mmCIF file of C-alpha atoms and ligand atoms in Angstrom:
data_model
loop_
_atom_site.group_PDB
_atom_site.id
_atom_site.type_symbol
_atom_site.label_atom_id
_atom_site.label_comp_id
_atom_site.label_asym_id
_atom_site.label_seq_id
_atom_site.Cartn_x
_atom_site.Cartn_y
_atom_site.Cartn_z
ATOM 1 C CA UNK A 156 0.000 0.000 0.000
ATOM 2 C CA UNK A 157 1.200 3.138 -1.278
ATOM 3 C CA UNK A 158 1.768 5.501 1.796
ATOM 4 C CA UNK A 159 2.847 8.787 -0.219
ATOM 5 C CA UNK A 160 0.838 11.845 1.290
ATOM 6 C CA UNK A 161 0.328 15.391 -1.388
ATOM 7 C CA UNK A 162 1.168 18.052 0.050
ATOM 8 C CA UNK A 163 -2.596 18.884 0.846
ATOM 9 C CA UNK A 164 -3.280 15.822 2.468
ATOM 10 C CA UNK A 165 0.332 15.845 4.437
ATOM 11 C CA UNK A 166 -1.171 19.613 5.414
ATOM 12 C CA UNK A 167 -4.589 18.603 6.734
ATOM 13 C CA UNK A 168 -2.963 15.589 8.679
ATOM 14 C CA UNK A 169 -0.464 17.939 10.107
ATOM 15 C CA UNK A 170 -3.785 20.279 11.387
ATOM 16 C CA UNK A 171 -5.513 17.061 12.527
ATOM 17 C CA UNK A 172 -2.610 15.932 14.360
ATOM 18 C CA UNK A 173 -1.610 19.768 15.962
ATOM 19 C CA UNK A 174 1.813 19.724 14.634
ATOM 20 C CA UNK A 175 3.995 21.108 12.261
ATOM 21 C CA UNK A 176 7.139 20.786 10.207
ATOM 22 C CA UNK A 177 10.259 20.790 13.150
ATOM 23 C CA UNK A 178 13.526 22.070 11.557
ATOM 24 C CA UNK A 179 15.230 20.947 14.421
ATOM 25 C CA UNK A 180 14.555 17.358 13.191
ATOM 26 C CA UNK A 181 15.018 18.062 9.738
ATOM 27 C CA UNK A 182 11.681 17.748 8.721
ATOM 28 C CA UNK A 183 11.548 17.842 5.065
ATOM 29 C CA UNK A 184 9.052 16.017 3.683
ATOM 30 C CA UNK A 185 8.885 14.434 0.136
ATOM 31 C CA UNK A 186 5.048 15.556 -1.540
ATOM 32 C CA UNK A 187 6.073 15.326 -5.318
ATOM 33 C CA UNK A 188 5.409 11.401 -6.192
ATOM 34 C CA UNK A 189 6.789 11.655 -9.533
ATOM 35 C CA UNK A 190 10.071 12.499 -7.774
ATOM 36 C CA UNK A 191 9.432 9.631 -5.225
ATOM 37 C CA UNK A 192 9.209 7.583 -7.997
ATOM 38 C CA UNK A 193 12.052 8.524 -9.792
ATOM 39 C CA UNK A 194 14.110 8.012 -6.630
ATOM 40 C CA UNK A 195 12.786 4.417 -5.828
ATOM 41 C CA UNK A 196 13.863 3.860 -9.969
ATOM 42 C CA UNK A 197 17.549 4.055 -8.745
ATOM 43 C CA UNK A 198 17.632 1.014 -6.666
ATOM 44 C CA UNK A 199 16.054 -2.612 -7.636
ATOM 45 C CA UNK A 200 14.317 -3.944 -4.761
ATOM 46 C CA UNK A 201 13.127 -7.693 -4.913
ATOM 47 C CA UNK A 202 10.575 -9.856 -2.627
ATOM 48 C CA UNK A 203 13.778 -10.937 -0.764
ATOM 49 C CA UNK A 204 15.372 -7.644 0.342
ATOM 50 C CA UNK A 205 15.541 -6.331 4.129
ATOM 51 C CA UNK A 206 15.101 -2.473 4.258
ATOM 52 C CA UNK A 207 16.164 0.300 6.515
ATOM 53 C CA UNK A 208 14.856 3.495 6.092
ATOM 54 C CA UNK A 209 16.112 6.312 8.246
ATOM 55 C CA UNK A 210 14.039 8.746 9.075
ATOM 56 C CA UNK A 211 10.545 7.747 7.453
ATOM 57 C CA UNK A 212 8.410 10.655 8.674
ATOM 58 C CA UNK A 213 5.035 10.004 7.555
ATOM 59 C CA UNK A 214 5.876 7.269 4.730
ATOM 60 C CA UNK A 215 6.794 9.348 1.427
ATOM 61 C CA UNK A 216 8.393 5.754 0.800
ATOM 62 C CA UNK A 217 7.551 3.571 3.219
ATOM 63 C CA UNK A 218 4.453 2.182 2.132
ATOM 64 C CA UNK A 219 5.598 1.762 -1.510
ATOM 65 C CA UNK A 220 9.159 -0.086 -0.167
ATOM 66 C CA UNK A 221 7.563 -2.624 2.212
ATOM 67 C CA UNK A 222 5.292 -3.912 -0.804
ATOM 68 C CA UNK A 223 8.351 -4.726 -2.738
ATOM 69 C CA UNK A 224 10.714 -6.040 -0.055
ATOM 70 C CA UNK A 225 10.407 -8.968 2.203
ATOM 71 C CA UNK A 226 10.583 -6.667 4.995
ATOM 72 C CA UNK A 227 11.189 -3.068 5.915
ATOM 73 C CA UNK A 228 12.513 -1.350 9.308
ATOM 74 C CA UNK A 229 11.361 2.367 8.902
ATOM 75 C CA UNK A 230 13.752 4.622 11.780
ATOM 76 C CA UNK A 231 12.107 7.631 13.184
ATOM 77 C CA UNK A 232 13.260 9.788 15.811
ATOM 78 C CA UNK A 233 9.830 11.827 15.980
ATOM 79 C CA UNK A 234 7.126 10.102 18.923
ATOM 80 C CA UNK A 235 4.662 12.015 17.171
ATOM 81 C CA UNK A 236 5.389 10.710 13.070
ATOM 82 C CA UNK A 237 5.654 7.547 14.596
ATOM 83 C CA UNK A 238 2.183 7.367 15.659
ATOM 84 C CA UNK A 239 1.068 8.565 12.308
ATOM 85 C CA UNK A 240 3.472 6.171 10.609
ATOM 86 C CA UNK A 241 1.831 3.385 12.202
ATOM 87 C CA UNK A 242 -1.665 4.380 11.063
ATOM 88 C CA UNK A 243 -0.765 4.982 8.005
ATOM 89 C CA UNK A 244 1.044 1.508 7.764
ATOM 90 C CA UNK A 245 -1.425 -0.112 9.906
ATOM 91 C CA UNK A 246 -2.404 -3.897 8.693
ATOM 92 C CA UNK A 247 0.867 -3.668 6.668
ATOM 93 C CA UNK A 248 2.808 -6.920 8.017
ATOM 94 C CA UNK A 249 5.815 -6.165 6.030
ATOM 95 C CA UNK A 250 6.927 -2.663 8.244
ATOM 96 C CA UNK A 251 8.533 -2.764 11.554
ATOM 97 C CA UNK A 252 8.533 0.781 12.544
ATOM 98 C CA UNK A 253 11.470 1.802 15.273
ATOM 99 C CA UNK A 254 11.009 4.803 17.406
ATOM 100 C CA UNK A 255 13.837 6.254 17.968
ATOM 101 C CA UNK A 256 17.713 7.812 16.784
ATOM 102 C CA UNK A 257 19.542 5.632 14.326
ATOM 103 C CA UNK A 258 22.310 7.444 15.562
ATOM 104 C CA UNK A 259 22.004 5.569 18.896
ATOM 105 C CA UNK A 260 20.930 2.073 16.973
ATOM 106 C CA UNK A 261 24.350 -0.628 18.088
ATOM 107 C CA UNK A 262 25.696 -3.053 15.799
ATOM 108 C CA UNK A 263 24.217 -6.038 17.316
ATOM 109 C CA UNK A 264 20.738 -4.925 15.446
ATOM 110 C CA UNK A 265 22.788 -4.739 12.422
ATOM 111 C CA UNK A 266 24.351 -8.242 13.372
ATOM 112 C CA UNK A 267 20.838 -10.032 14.008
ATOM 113 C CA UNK A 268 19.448 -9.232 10.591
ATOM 114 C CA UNK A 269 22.011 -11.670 9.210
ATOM 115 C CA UNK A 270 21.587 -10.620 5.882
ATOM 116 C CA UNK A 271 23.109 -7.732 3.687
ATOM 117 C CA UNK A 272 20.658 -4.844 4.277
ATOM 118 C CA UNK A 273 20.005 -2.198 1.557
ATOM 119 C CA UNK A 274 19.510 1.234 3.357
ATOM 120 C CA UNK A 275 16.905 3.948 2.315
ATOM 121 C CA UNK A 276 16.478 7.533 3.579
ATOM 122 C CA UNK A 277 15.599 10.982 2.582
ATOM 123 C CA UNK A 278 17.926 11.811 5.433
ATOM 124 C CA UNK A 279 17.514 14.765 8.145
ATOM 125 C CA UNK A 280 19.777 17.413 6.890
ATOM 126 C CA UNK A 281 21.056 18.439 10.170
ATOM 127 C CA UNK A 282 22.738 14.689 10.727
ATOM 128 C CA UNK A 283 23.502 13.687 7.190
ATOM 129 C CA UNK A 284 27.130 13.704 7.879
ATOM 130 C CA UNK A 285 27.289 11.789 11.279
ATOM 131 C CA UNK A 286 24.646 9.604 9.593
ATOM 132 C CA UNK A 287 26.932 8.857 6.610
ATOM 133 C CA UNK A 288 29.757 7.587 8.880
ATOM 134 C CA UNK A 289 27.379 5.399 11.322
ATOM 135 C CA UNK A 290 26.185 3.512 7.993
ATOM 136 C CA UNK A 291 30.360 3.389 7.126
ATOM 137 C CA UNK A 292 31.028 1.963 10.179
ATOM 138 C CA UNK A 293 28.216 -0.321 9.456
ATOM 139 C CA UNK A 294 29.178 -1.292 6.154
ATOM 140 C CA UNK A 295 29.773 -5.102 6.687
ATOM 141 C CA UNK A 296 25.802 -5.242 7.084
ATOM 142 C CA UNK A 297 24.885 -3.672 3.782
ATOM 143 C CA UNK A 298 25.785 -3.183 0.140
ATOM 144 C CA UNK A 299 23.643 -0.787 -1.275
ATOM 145 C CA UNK A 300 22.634 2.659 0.039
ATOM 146 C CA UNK A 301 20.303 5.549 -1.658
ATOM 147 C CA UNK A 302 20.290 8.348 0.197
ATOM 148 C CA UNK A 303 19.115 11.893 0.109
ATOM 149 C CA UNK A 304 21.224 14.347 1.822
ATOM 150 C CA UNK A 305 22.694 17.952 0.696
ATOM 151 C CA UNK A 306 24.604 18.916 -1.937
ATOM 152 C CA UNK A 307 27.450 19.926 0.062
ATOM 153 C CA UNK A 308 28.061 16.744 1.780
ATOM 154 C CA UNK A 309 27.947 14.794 -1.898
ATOM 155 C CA UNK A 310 30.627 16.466 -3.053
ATOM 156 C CA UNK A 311 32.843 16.354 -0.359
ATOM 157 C CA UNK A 312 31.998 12.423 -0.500
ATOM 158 C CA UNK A 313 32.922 12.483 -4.842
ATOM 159 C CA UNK A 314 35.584 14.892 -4.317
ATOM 160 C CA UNK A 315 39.146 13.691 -5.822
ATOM 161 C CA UNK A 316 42.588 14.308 -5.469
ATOM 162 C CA UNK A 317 43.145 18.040 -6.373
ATOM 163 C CA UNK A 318 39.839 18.957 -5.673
ATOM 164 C CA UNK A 319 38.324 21.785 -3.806
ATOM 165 C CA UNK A 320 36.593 19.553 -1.535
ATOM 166 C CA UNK A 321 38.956 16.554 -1.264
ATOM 167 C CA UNK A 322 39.370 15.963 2.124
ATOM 168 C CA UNK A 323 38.879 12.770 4.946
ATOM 169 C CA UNK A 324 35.269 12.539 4.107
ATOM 170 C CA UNK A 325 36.524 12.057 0.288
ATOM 171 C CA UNK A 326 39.319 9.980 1.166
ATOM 172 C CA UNK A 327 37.574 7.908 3.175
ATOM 173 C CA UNK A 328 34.389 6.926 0.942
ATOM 174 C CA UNK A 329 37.033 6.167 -1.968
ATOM 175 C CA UNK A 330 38.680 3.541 -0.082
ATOM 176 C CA UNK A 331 35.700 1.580 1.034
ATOM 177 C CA UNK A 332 32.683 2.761 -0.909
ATOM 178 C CA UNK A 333 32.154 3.359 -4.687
ATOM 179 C CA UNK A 334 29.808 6.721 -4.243
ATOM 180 C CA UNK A 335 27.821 8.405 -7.465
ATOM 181 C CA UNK A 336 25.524 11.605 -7.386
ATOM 182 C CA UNK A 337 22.437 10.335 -9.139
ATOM 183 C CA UNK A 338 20.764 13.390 -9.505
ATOM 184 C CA UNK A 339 19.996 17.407 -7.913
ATOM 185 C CA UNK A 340 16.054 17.295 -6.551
ATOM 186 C CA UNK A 341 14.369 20.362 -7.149
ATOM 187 C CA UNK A 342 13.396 22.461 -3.406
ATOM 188 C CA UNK A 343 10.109 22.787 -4.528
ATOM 189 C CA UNK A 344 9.862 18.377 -4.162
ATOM 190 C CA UNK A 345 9.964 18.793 -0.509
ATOM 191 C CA UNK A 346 7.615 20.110 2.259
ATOM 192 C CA UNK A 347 8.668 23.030 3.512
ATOM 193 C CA UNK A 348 11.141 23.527 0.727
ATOM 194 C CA UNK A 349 14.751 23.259 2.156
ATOM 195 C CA UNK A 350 17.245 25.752 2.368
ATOM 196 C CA UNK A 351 20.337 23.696 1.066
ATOM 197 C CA UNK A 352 20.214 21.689 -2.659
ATOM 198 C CA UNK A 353 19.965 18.362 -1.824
ATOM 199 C CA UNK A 354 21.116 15.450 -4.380
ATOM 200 C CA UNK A 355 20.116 11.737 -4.943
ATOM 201 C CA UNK A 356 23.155 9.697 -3.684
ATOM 202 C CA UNK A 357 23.681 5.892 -4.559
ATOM 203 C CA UNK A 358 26.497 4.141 -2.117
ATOM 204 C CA UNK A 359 27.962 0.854 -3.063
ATOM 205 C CA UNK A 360 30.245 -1.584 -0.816
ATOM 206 C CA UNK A 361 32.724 -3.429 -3.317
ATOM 207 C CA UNK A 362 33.580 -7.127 -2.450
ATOM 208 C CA UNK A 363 37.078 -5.744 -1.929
ATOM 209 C CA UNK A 364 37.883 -2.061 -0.978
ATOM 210 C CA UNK A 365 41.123 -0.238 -1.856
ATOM 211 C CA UNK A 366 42.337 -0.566 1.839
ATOM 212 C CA UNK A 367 41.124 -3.440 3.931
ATOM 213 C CA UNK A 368 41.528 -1.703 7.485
ATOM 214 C CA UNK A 369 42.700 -3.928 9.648
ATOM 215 C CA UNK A 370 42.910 -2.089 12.894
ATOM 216 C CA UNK A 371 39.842 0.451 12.771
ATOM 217 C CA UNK A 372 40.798 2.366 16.078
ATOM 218 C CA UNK A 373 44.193 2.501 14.621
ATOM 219 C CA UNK A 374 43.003 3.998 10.895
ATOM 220 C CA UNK A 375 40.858 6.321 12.851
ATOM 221 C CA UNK A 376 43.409 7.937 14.961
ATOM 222 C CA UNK A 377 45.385 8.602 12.272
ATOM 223 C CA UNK A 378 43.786 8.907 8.947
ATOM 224 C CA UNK A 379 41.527 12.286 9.492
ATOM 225 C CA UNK A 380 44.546 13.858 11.202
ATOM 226 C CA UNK A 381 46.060 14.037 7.886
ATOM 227 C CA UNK A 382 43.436 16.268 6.565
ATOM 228 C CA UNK A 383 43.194 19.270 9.125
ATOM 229 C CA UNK A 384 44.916 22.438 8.449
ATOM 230 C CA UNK A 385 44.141 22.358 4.796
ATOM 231 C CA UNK A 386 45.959 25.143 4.037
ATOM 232 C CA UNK A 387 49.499 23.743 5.797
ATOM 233 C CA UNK A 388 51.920 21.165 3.994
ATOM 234 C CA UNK A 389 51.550 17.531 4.895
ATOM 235 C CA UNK A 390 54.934 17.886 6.819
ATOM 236 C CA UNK A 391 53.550 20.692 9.431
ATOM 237 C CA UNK A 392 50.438 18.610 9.457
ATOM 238 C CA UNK A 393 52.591 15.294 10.253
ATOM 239 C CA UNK A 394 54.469 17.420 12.965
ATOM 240 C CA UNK A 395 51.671 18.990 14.996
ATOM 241 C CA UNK A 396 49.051 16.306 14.618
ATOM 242 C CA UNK A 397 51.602 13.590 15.358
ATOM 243 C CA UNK A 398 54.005 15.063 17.504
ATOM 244 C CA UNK A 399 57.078 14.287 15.839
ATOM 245 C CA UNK A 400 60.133 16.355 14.833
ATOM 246 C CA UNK A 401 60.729 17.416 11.528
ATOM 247 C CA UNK A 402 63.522 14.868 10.443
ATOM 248 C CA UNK A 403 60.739 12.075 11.466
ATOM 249 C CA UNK A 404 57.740 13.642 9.589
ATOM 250 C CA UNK A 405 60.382 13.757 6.698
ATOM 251 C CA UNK A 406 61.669 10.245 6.887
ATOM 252 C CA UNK A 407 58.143 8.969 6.682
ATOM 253 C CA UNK A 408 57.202 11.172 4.141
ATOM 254 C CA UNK A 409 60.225 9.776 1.929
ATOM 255 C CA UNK A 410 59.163 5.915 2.514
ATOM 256 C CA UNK A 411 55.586 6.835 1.211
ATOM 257 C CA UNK A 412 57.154 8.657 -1.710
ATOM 258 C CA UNK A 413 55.450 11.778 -0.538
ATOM 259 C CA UNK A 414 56.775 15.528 -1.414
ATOM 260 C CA UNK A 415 56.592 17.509 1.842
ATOM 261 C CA UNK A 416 55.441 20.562 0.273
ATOM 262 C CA UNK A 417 52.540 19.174 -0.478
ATOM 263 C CA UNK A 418 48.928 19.822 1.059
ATOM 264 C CA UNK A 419 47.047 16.814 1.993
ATOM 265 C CA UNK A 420 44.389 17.551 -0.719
ATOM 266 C CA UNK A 421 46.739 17.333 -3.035
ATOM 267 C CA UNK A 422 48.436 13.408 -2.397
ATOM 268 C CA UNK A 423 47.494 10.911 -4.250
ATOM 269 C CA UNK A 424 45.045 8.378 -2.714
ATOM 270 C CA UNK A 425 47.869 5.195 -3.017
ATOM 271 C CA UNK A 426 50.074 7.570 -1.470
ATOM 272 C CA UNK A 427 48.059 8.467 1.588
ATOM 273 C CA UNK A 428 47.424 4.414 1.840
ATOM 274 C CA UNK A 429 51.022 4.173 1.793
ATOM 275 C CA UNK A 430 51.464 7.422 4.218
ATOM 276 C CA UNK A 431 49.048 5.615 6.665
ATOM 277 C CA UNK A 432 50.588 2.485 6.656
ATOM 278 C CA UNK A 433 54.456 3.789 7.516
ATOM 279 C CA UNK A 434 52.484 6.241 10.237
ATOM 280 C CA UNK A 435 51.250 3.396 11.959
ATOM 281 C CA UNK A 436 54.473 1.181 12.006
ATOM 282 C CA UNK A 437 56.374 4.432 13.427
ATOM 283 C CA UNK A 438 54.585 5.868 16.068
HETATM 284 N N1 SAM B 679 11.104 10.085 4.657
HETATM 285 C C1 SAM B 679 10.246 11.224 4.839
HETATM 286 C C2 SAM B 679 10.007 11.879 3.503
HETATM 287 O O1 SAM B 679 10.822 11.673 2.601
HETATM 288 O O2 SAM B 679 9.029 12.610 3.405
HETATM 289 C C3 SAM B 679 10.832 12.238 5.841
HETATM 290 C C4 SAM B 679 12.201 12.756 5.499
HETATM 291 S S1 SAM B 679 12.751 14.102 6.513
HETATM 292 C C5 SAM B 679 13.974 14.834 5.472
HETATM 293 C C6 SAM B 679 13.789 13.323 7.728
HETATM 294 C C7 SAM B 679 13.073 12.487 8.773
HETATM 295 O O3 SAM B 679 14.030 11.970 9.691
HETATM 296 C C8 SAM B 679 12.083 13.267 9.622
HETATM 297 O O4 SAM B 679 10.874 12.561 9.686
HETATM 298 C C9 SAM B 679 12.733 13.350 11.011
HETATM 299 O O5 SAM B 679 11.820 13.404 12.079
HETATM 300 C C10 SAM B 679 13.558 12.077 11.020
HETATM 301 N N2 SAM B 679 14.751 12.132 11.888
HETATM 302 C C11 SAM B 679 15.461 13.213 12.281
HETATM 303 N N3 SAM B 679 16.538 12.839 13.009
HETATM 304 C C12 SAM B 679 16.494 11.496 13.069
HETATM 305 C C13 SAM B 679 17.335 10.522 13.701
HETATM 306 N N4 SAM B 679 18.427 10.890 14.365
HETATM 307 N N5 SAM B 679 16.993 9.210 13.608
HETATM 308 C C14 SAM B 679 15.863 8.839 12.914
HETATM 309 N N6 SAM B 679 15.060 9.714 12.301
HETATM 310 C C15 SAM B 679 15.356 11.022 12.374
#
């Protein structure tokens, strides 16, 4: 059952119900089906796929998702969408709806699904980015991702060596995602229209990434040190986020095959592998 609302009946619902749009929550709701549609057209979903969608609100795809998967877990944070989730989805046997912050969701709900997940969400602006790494940290559970979220954050996740925006967040979904911008969705698709463009993103996990990380905590304390101080060279950066003297930072630089003059934006992504790898036999 199609749970899609126009923006008139998402309106009166919202009067019935004594509430209204929270920006705080990143309430942005989808009322253009079309769009909807041509969203859902990005991803194949068969009788045999397990669904999360973060942040369902009031079941722009809900409805439409849990008729063509074997089973759909819609996260919402708001008490109040929830109860109109669940009469809107009510009778539906293929929804469990989850009140509450998938920020705050622990692995061992991933673990328990014990199948790869595909993950849906027209995601709430204000936690796109923390979202983004939760589902990255969660990435042995899933393969496929669609995901709504600003412009802003897309590009840093496509940018490239050289590019304005390359930094960890770039770095980071090369290695272990392969990340495309589907398309730009129009304000006016959304109810109330938000103040940032936000893009259609698709998020694949490859069988094999460019860097298996084999110590996480280890990656983590290192890898988004390199990218502060954008502006400094990769040997001050090595030197103040590592504490190390300058014939150190040096030496490492030279076994990675790195130029010290260069800005972290600006290396090479087999090079910061490399850089990563000699960091974390040396200190
Ligand atoms: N999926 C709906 C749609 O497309 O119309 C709503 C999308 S709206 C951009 C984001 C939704 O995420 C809101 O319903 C909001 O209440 C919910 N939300 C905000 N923060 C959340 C969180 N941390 N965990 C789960 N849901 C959250």
């Amino acid at each position: 059952m199609d749970t899609f609302l126009t923006l008139n009946n998402l309106q009166l619902l919202f009067k019935q119900h004594r509430i209204q749009p929270k920006k705080t929550l990143g309430q942005n709701f989808l009322i253009d089906r079309n769009i909807r549609n041509k969203i859902l057209s990005f991803i194949e979903i068969t009788t045999d796929d397990i669904i999360i969608e973060i942040g369902a609100g009031t079941g722009a795809l809900t409805g439409l998702l849990s008729e063509k998967a074997a089973l759909v877990y819609a996260f919402e944070k708001d008490e109040k969408l929830v109860e109109i989730l669940q009469e809107q989805t009510s009778g539906l046997s293929t929804i469990n709806i989850i009140k509450g912050d998938f920020l705050e969701i622990d692995e061992g709900f991933f673990r328990t699904i014990g199948k790869k997940i595909k993950i849906i969400g027209n995601l709430p602006y204000y936690v796109a980015s923390p979202i983004l790494f939760k589902l990255l940290d969660m990435r042995y559970y899933w393969n496929t991702a669609l995901v709504m979220i600003p412009e802003d954050v897309a590009l840093k996740i496509v940018a490239k060596t050289g590019d304005k925006n390359f930094g960890f967040m770039g770095f980071v979904f090369s290695l272990l995602t392969q990340s495309t911008i589907c398309y730009k969705i129009k304000g006016s698709a959304f109810y109330p229209e938000p103040e940032i463009t936000s893009v259609l993103m698709k998020i694949s996990i490859p069988d094999k990434p460019l860097m298996e990380i084999k110590n996480q905590q280890l990656f983590w304390s290192i890898a988004p040190k390199l990218f502060v101080q954008r502006r400094k060279t990769i040997l001050n950066v090595m030197k103040n986020s590592f504490h190390i003297n300058r014939e150190t930072a040096i030496e490492i630089l030279q076994k990675a095959g790195i130029q010290p003059q260069l800005r972290s934006h600006q290396i090479e992504i087999p090079y910061l592998i490399e850089l990563i790898k000699q960091i974390s036999k040396q200190i």
